Coordinates of C-alpha atoms in Angstrom, one line a residue:
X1 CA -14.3 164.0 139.3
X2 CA -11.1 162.9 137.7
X3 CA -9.4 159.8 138.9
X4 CA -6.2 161.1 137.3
X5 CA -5.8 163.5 139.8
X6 CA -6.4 161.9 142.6
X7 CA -3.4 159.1 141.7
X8 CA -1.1 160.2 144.2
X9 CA -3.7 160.8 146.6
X10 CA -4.9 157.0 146.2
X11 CA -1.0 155.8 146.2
X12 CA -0.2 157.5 149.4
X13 CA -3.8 155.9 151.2
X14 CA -2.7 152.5 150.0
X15 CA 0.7 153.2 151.6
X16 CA -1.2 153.8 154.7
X17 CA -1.2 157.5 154.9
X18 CA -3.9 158.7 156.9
X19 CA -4.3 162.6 155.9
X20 CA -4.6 160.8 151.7
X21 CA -7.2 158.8 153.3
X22 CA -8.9 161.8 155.0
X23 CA -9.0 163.7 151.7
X24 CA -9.9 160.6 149.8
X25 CA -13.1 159.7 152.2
X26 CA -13.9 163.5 151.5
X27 CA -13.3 163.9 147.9
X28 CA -15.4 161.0 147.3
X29 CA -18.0 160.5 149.6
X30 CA -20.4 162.8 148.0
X31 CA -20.5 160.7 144.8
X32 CA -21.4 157.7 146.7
X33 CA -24.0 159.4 149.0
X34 CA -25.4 160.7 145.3
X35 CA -25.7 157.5 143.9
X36 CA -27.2 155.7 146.8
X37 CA -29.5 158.8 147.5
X38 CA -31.1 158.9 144.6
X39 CA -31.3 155.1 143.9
X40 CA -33.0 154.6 147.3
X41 CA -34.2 157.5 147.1
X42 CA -33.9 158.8 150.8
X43 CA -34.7 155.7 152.0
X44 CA -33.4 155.0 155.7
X45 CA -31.1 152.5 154.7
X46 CA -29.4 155.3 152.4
X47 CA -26.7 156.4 155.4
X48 CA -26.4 152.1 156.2
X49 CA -25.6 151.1 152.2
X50 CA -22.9 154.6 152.0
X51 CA -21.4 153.6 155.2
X52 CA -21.2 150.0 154.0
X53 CA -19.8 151.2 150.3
X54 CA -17.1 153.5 152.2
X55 CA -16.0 150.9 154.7
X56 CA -15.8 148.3 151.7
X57 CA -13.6 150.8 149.6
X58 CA -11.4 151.6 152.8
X59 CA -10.7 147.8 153.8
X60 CA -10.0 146.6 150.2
X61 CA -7.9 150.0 148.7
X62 CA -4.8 148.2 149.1
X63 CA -5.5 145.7 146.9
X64 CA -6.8 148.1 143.9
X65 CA -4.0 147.8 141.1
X66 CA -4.6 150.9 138.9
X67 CA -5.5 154.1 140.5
X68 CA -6.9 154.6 138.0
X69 CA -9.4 152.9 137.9
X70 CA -10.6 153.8 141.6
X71 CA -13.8 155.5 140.4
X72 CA -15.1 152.9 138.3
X73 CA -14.3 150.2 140.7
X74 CA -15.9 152.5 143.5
X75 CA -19.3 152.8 142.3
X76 CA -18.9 149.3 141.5
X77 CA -19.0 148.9 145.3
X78 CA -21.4 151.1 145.6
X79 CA -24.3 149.4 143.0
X80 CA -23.3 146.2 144.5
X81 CA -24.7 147.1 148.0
X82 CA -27.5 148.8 146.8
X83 CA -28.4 145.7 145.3
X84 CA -27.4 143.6 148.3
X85 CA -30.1 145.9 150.0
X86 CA -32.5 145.0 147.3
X87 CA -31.9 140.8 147.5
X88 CA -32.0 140.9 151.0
X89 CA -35.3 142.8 152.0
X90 CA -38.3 140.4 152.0
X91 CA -41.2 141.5 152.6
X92 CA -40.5 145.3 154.5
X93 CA -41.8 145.5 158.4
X94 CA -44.1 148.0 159.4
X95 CA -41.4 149.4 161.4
X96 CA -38.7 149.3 158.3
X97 CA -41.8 151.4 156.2
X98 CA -42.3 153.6 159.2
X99 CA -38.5 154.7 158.8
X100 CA -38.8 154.9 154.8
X101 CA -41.8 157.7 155.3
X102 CA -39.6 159.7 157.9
X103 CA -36.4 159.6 155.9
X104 CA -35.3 162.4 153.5
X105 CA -37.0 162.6 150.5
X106 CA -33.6 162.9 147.9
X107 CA -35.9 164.3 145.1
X108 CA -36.9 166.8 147.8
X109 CA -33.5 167.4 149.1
X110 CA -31.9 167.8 145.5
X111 CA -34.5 170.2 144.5
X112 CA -33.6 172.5 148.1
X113 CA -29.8 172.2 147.8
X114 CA -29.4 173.0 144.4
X115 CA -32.3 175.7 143.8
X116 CA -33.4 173.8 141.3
X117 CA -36.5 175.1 139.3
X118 CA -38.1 174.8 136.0
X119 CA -38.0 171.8 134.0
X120 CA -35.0 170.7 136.1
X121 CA -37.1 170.7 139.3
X122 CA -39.1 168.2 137.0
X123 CA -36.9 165.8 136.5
X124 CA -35.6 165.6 140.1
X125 CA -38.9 165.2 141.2
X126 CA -39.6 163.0 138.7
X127 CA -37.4 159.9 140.5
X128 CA -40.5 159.6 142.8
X129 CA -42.4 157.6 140.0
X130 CA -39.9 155.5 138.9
X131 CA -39.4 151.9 140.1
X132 CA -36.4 150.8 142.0
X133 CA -34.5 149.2 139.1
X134 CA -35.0 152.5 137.3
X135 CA -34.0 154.4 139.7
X136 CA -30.7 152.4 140.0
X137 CA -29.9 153.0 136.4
X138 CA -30.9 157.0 137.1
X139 CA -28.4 157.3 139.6
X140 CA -26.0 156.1 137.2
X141 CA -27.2 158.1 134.0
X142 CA -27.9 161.3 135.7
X143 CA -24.0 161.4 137.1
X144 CA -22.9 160.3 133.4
X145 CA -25.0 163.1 131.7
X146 CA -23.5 165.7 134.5
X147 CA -20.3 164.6 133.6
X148 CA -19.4 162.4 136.8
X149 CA -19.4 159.1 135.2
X150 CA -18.4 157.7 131.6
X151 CA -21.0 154.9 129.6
X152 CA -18.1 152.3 130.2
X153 CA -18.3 153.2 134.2
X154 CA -21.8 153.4 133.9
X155 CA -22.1 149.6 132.4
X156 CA -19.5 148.2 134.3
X157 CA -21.5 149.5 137.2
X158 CA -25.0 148.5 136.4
X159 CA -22.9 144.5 135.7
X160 CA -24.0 145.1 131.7
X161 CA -22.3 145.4 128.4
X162 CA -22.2 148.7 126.5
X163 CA -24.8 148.4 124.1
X164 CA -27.4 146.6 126.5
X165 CA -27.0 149.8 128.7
X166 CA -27.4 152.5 125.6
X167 CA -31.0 150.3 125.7
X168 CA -31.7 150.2 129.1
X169 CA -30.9 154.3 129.2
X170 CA -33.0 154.6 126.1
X171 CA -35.7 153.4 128.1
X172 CA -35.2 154.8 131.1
X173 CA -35.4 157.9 129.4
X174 CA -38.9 157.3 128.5
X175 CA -40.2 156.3 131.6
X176 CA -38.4 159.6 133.2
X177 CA -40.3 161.8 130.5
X178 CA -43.5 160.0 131.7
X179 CA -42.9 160.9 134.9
X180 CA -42.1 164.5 134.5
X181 CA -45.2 164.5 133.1
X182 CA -46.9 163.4 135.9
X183 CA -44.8 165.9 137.9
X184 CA -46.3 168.5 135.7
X185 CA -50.0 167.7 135.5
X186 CA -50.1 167.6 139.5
X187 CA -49.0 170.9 139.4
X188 CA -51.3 172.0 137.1
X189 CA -54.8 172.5 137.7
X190 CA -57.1 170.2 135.7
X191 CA -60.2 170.1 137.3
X192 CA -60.9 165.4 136.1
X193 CA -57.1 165.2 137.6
X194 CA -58.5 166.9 140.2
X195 CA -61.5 164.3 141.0
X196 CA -59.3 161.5 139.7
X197 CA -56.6 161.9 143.0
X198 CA -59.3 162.7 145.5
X199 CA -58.7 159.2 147.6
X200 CA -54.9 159.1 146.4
X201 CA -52.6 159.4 149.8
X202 CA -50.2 161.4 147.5
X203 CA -47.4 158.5 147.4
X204 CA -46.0 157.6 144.5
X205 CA -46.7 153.8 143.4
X206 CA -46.8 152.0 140.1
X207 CA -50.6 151.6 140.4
X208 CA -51.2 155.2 140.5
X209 CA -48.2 156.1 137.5
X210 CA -50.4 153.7 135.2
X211 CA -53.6 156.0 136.3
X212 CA -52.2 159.5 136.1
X213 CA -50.5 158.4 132.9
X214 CA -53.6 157.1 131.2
X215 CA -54.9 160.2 132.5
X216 CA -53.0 162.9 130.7
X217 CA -52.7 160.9 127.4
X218 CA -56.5 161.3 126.9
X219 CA -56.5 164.8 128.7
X220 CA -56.5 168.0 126.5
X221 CA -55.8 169.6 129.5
X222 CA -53.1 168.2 131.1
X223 CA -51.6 167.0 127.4
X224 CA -51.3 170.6 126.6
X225 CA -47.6 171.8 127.2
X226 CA -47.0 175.3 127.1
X227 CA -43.6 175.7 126.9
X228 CA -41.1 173.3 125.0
X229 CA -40.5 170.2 126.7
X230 CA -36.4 169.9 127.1
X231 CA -35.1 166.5 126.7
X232 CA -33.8 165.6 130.6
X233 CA -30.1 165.1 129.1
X234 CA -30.1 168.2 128.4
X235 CA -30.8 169.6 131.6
X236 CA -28.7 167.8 133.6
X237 CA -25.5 169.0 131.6
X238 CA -22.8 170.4 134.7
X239 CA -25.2 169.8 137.5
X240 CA -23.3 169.9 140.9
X241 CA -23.6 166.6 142.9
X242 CA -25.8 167.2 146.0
X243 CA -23.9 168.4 149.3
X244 CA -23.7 166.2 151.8
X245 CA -26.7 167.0 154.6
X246 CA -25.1 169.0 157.7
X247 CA -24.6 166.6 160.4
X248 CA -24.0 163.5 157.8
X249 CA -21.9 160.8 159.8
X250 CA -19.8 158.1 158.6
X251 CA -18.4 155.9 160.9
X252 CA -15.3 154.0 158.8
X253 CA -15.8 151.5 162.1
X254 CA -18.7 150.7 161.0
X255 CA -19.6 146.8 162.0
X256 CA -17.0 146.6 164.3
X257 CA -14.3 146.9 162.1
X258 CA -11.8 148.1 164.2
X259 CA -7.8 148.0 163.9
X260 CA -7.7 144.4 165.7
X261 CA -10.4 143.2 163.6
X262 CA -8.8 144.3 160.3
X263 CA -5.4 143.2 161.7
X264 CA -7.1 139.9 162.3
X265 CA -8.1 139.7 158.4
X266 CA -3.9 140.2 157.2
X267 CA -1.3 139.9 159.1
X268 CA 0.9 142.9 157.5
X269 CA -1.9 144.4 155.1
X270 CA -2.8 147.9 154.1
X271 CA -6.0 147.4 156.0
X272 CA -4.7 147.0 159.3
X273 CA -2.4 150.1 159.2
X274 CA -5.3 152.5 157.9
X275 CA -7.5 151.2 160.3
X276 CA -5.1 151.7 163.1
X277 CA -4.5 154.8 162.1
X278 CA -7.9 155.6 162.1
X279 CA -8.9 154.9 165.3
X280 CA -6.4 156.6 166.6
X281 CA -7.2 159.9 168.9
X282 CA -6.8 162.4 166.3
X283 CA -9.0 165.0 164.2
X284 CA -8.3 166.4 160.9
X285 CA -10.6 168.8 159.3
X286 CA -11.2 168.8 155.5
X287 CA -13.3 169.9 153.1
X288 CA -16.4 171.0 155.8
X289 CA -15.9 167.5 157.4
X290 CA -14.5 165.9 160.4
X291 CA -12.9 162.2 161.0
X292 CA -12.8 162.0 164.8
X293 CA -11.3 159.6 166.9
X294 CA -12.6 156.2 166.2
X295 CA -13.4 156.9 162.7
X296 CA -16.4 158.7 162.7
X297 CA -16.6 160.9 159.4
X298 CA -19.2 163.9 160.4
X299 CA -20.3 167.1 158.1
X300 CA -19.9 170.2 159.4
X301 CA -20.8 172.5 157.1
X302 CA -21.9 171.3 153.9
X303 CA -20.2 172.9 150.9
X304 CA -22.5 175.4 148.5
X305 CA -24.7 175.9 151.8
X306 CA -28.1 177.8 150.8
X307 CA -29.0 181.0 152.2
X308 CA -30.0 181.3 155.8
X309 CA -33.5 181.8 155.2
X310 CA -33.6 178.4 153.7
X311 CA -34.4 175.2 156.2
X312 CA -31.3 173.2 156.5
X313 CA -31.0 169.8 154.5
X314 CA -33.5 167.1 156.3
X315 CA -30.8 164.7 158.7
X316 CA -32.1 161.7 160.3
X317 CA -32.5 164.1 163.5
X318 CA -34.0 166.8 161.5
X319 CA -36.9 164.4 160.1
X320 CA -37.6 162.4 163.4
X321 CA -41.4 163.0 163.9
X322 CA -43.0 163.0 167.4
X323 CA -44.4 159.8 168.7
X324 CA -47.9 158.5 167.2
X325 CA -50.5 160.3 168.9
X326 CA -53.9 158.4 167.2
X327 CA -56.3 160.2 169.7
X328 CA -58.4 162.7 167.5
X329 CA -58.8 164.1 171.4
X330 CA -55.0 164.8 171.4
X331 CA -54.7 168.6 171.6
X332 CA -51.3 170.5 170.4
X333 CA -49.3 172.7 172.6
X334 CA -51.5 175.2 173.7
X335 CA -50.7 178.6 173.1
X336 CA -49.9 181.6 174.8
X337 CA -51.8 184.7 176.0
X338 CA -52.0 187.0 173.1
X339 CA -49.7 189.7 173.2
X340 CA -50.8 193.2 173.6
X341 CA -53.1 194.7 171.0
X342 CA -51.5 196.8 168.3
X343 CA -53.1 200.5 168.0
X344 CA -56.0 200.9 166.1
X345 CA -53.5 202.6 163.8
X346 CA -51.0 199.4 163.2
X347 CA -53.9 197.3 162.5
X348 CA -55.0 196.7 158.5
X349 CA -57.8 193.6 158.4
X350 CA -59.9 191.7 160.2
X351 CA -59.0 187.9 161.7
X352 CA -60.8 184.7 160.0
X353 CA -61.7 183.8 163.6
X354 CA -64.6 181.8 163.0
X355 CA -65.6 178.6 161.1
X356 CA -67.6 179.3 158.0
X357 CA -69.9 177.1 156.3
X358 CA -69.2 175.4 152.7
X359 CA -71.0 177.1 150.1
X360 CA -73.9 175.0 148.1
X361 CA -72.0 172.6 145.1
X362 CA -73.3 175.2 142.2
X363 CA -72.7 178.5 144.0
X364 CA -70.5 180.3 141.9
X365 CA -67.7 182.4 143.8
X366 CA -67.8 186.1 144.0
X367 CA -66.1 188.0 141.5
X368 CA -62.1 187.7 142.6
X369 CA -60.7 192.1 143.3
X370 CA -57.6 192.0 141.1
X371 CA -54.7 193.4 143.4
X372 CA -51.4 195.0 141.8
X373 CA -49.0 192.2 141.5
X374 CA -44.8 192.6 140.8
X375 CA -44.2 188.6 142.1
X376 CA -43.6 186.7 144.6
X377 CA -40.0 184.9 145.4
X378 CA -39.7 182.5 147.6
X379 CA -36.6 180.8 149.1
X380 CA -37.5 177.5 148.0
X381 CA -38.1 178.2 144.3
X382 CA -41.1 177.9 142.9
X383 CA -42.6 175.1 144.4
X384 CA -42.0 174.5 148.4
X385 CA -42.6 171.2 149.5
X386 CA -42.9 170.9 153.4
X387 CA -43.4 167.7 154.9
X388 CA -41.7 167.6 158.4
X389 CA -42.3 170.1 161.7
X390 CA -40.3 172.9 161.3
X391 CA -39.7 173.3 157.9
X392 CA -40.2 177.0 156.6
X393 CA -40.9 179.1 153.7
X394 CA -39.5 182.7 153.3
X395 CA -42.0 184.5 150.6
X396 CA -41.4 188.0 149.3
X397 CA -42.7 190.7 146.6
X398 CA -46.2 191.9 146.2
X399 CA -48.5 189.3 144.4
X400 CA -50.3 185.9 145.0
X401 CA -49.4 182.6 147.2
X402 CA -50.8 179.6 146.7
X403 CA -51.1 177.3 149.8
X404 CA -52.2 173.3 148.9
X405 CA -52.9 171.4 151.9
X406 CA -51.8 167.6 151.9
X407 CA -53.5 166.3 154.8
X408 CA -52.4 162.2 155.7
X409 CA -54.4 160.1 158.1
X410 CA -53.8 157.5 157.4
X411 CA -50.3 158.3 158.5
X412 CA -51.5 159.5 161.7
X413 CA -54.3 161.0 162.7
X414 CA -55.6 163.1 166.0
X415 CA -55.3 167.1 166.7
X416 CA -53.6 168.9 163.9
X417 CA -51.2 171.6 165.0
X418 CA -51.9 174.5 162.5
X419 CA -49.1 176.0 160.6
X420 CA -48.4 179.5 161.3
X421 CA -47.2 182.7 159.5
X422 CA -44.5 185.0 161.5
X423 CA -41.8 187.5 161.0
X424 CA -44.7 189.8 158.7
X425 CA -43.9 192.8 157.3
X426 CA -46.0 194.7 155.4
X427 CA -49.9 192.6 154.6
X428 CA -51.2 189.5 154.7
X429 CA -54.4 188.7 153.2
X430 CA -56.9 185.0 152.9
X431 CA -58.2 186.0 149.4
X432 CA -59.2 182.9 148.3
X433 CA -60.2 179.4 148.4
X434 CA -60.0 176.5 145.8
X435 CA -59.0 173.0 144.4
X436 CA -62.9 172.4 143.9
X437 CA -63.3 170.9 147.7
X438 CA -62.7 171.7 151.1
X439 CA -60.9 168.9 153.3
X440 CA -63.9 167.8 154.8
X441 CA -65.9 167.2 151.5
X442 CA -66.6 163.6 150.7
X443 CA -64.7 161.4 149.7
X444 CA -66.2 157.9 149.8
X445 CA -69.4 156.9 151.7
X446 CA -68.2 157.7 155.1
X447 CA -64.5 159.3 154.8
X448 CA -63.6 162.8 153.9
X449 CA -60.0 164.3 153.3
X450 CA -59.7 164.6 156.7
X451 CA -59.8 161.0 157.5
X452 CA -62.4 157.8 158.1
X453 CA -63.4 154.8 160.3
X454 CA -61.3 152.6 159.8
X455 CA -57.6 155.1 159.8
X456 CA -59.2 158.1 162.5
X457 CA -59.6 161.8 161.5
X458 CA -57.7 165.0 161.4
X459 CA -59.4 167.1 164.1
X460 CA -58.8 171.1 163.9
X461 CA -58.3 173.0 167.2
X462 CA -61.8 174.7 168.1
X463 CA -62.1 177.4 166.2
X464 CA -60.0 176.5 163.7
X465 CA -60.7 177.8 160.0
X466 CA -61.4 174.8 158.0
X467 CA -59.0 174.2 155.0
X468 CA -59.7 173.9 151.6
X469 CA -57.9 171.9 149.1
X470 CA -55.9 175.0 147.4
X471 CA -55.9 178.3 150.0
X472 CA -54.6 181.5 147.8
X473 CA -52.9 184.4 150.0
X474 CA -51.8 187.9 148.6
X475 CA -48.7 189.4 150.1
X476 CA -47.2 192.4 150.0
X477 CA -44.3 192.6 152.3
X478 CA -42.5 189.3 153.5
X479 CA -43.3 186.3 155.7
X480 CA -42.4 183.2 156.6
X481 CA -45.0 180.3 156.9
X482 CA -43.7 177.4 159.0
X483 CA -45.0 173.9 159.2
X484 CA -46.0 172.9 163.1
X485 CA -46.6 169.2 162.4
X486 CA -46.8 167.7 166.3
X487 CA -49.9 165.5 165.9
X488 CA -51.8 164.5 162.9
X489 CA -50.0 164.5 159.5
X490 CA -49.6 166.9 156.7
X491 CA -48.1 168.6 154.5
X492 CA -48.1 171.7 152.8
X493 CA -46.7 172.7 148.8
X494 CA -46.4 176.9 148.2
X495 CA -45.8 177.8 145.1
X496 CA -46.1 181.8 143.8
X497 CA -49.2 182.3 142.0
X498 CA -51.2 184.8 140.0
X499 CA -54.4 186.6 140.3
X500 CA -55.1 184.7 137.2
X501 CA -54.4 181.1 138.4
X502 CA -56.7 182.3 141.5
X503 CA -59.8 183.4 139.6
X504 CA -59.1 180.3 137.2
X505 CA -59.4 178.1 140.0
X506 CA -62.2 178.8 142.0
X507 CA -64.1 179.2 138.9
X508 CA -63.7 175.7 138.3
X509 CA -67.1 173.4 139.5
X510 CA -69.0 170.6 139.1
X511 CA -69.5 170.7 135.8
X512 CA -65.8 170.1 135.6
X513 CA -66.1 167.5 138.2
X514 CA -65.3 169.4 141.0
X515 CA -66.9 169.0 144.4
X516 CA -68.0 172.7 144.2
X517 CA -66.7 176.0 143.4
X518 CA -64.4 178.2 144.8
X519 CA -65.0 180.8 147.7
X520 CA -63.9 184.5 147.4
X521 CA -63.0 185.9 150.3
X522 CA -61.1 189.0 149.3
X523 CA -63.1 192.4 149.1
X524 CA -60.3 194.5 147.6
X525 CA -59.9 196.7 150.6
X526 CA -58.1 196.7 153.7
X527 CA -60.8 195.0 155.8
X528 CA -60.4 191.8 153.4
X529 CA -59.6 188.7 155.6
X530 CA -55.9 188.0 157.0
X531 CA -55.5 184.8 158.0
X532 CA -55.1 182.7 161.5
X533 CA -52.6 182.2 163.0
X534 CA -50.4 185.2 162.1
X535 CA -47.8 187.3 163.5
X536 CA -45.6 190.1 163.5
X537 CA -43.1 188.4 165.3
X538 CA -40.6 186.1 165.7
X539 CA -41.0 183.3 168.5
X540 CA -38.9 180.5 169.5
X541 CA -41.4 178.0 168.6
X542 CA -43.3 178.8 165.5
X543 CA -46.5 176.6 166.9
X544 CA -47.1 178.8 169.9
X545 CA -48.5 181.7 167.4
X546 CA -52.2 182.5 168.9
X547 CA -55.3 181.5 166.9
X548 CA -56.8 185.0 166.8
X549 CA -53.2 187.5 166.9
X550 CA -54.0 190.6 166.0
X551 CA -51.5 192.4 163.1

């Protein structure tokens, strides 16, 4: 963005019009909800520090001398609140961290919003592993690189000189391909990584960066990159800023700063006549937003929206989860009467409808039938991560889906409401299970990756197939596989697979350090498993799918 063109807009805001105003709050807001984003990283203070930055901009425009210089100057403000944030949080609540796990993920949300995929999908996701003072500077670097910002802009911002910020980038850049690395190895499927993450709870921290990087430095495995490695500079080149979530609101009377307050502050200043104008009974659409009366800035219809099929931008609504339910007694909405029986005709498989038992540590899996593949798309790229009830997954093509279950109790335990595949057309079949464990293997003494004493355990619903750490599906047709998180917590990550990465993973045992091998469940034909909780329809709630539908 171009300050140069904005001059007369800025002249005429500081002369207290309130439509230049209107256009400046929405030409610029996304840059400021880009740089706190991403160096909070979705925290739940993200919405509090932009509000604070825009309100700060607002009340002291008048006194900006060189239009110029408004964009410098405003992520000036911006840095400085982040870094307010940062000096004034002690030691965080439990109820403060509570709100940091429910709050948009930004790494998430930039992969979703811009179909990102790739190498660049690493390096978004890569901002996870950094630490907060590296993810400050990112903010700033990633806009410079994509041709928001300029190095001056960038070290006026970050309070340093010029050539102390070409260091700090320098090593910022390190520490970023470190953690795309890490980004990449977890995707991967090395059987010691594997072992190695069995107790983590799969949230980034600087204990467990030092670990995973020791890891794949002395891992021929996970060392061993396939394709060339692009520098992240590179990649970043003309990279759209990240729309602003649907429903975003910004309140420019934030704090009580009203028209009487700001007259109260200067008797004949700029800031009195733009807030009075603003909380004036008026609304002026621009640019997908809204200003209401009173101030209140609120997205409409964020710019660049995806397609339909893809689940909206998490909002502070969106990602609200249900209240803490810690009985492991606590049983999720039950579900309907079946609908009718298909004819004989319709029907293709048989239902997993009962709970198997683990295979011995050294059985070695079945010999994996090799179905004709043409791939799998998916309308979140190649990797889908889903985190928060409701979120859904469009897959289509012929060809293999991997399912990895990220199961969390000691974020909240009790009855786990299963997610559930709908809207099929064509078939659905459970080939496969792998990751070398099932959830409830061991993982200590007395916990397994469903839970332990001392945080409660993930109960199934009776009946209930039990999961596996990697669940491989072959498609061909289209469905959408929604995540019905109402009680314990989870997650689950998609990504299109291969018949290849299948048989490649379930081959994988102990020897490798693997809790045990895989289980084949496919038999090439059309009486091969399809899985629970599957339908042909659509329903209103996703979660009210029956156990043992019929398709």
């Amino acid at each position: 963005m171009d300050t140069r063109q904005w001059r007369d807009t800025i002249a005429a805001a500081q002369a207290g019009d309130r439509q230049a105003l209107d256009d400046l709050v929405a030409g610029w807001l996304p840059l400021v909800y880009n740089i706190v984003g991403r160096a909070l990283n979705g925290h739940a203070d993200v919405d509090d520090v932009v509000q604070e930055t825009m309100l700060r901009a607002v009340d002291n425009l008048g006194a900006l001398r060189d239009p110029d210089s408004f964009r410098s100057w405003l992520v000036a403000i911006a840095m400085r609140q982040i870094r307010d944030r940062a000096r004034r949080r002690t030691a965080p609540a439990p109820l403060a961290e509570a709100a940091a796990s429910d709050a948009a993920d930004f790494a998430e949300l930039t992969v979703l919003r811009l179909q990102l995929e790739g190498q660049r999908r690493e390096v978004a996701e890569a901002v996870r592993w950094l630490d907060d003072e590296d993810r400050q500077l990112l903010s700033l670097w990633w806009l410079e690189v994509a041709g928001e910002l300029t190095r001056r802009e960038l070290a006026a911002a970050a309070g340093i000189s010029r050539q102390h910020a070409a260091v700090r980038v320098q090593r910022l850049k390190e520490r970023v391909e470190t953690a795309r690395g890490i980004v990449r190895a977890l995707d991967g499927a090395c059987p010691d990584l594997r072992e190695l993450t069995g107790r983590w709870n799969g949230r980034p921290d600087s204990v467990w960066r030092k670990r995973l990087a020791r890891h794949i430095r002395g891992c021929g495995y996970c060392g061993d990159t396939r394709e060339a490695v692009v520098p992240a500079e590179r990649l970043l080149v003309g990279i759209a800023l990240v729309p602003l979530p649907v429903g975003f609101t910004l309140s420019l009377a934030f704090g009580g700063k009203t028209a009487a307050a700001a007259a109260g502050a200067a008797s004949v200043g700029w800031s009195a006549k733009a807030m009075a104008a603003l909380t004036q009974p008026f609304v002026a659409v621009t640019a997908g937003a809204t200003i209401v009366a009173g101030g209140a800035y609120v997205v409409t219809q964020a710019p660049d929206s995806p397609p339909p099929r893809v689940v909206a931008s998490p909002t502070a609504a969106s990602t609200a989860r249900p209240p803490v339910k810690t009985s492991p007694s606590a049983t999720p909405t039950p579900s309907p009467t079946p609908s009718p029986t298909p004819k004989k005709a319709d029907l293709y498989g048989t239902v997993v409808d009962a709970v198997d038992r683990a295979p011995a540590p050294d059985a070695r899996p079945a010999a994996l039938p090799h179905r004709p593949e043409s791939g799998i798309t998916s309308t979140w790229g190649a990797k889908a991560v889903m985190q928060h009830r409701g979120e859904t997954v469009t897959l289509s093509g012929r060809g293999y889906v991997l399912v990895r279950w990220q199961i969390a109790p000691q974020d909240r335990p009790g009855g786990l409401t299963m997610p559930t595949w709908t809207g099929l057309k064509g078939r659905l079949f459970h080939v496969a299970s792998g990751g070398g464990r099932r959830m409830d293997d061991a993982t200590g003494p007395d916990t397994t990756g469903m839970g332990g004493p001392d945080t409660g355990y993930t109960v199934l619903p009776d009946g209930t197939q039990q999961m596996w750490q990697n669940e491989y599906f072959y498609l061909d047709g289209s469905v959408d596989l929604t995540v019905n998180e109402r009680g314990a917590s989870y997650g689950l990550t998609v990504f299109p697979s291969s018949w290849e990465a299948a048989d490649k993973d379930v081959n994988y045992g102990p020897p490798q350090g693997a809790i045990r091998y895989g289980l084949v469940r496919d038999n090439g034909k059309d009486t091969a498993p399809v899985p629970q909780y599957v339908t042909r329809e659509r329903p209103a709630d996703p979660a009210t799918v029956p156990q043992r539908s019929r398709v």
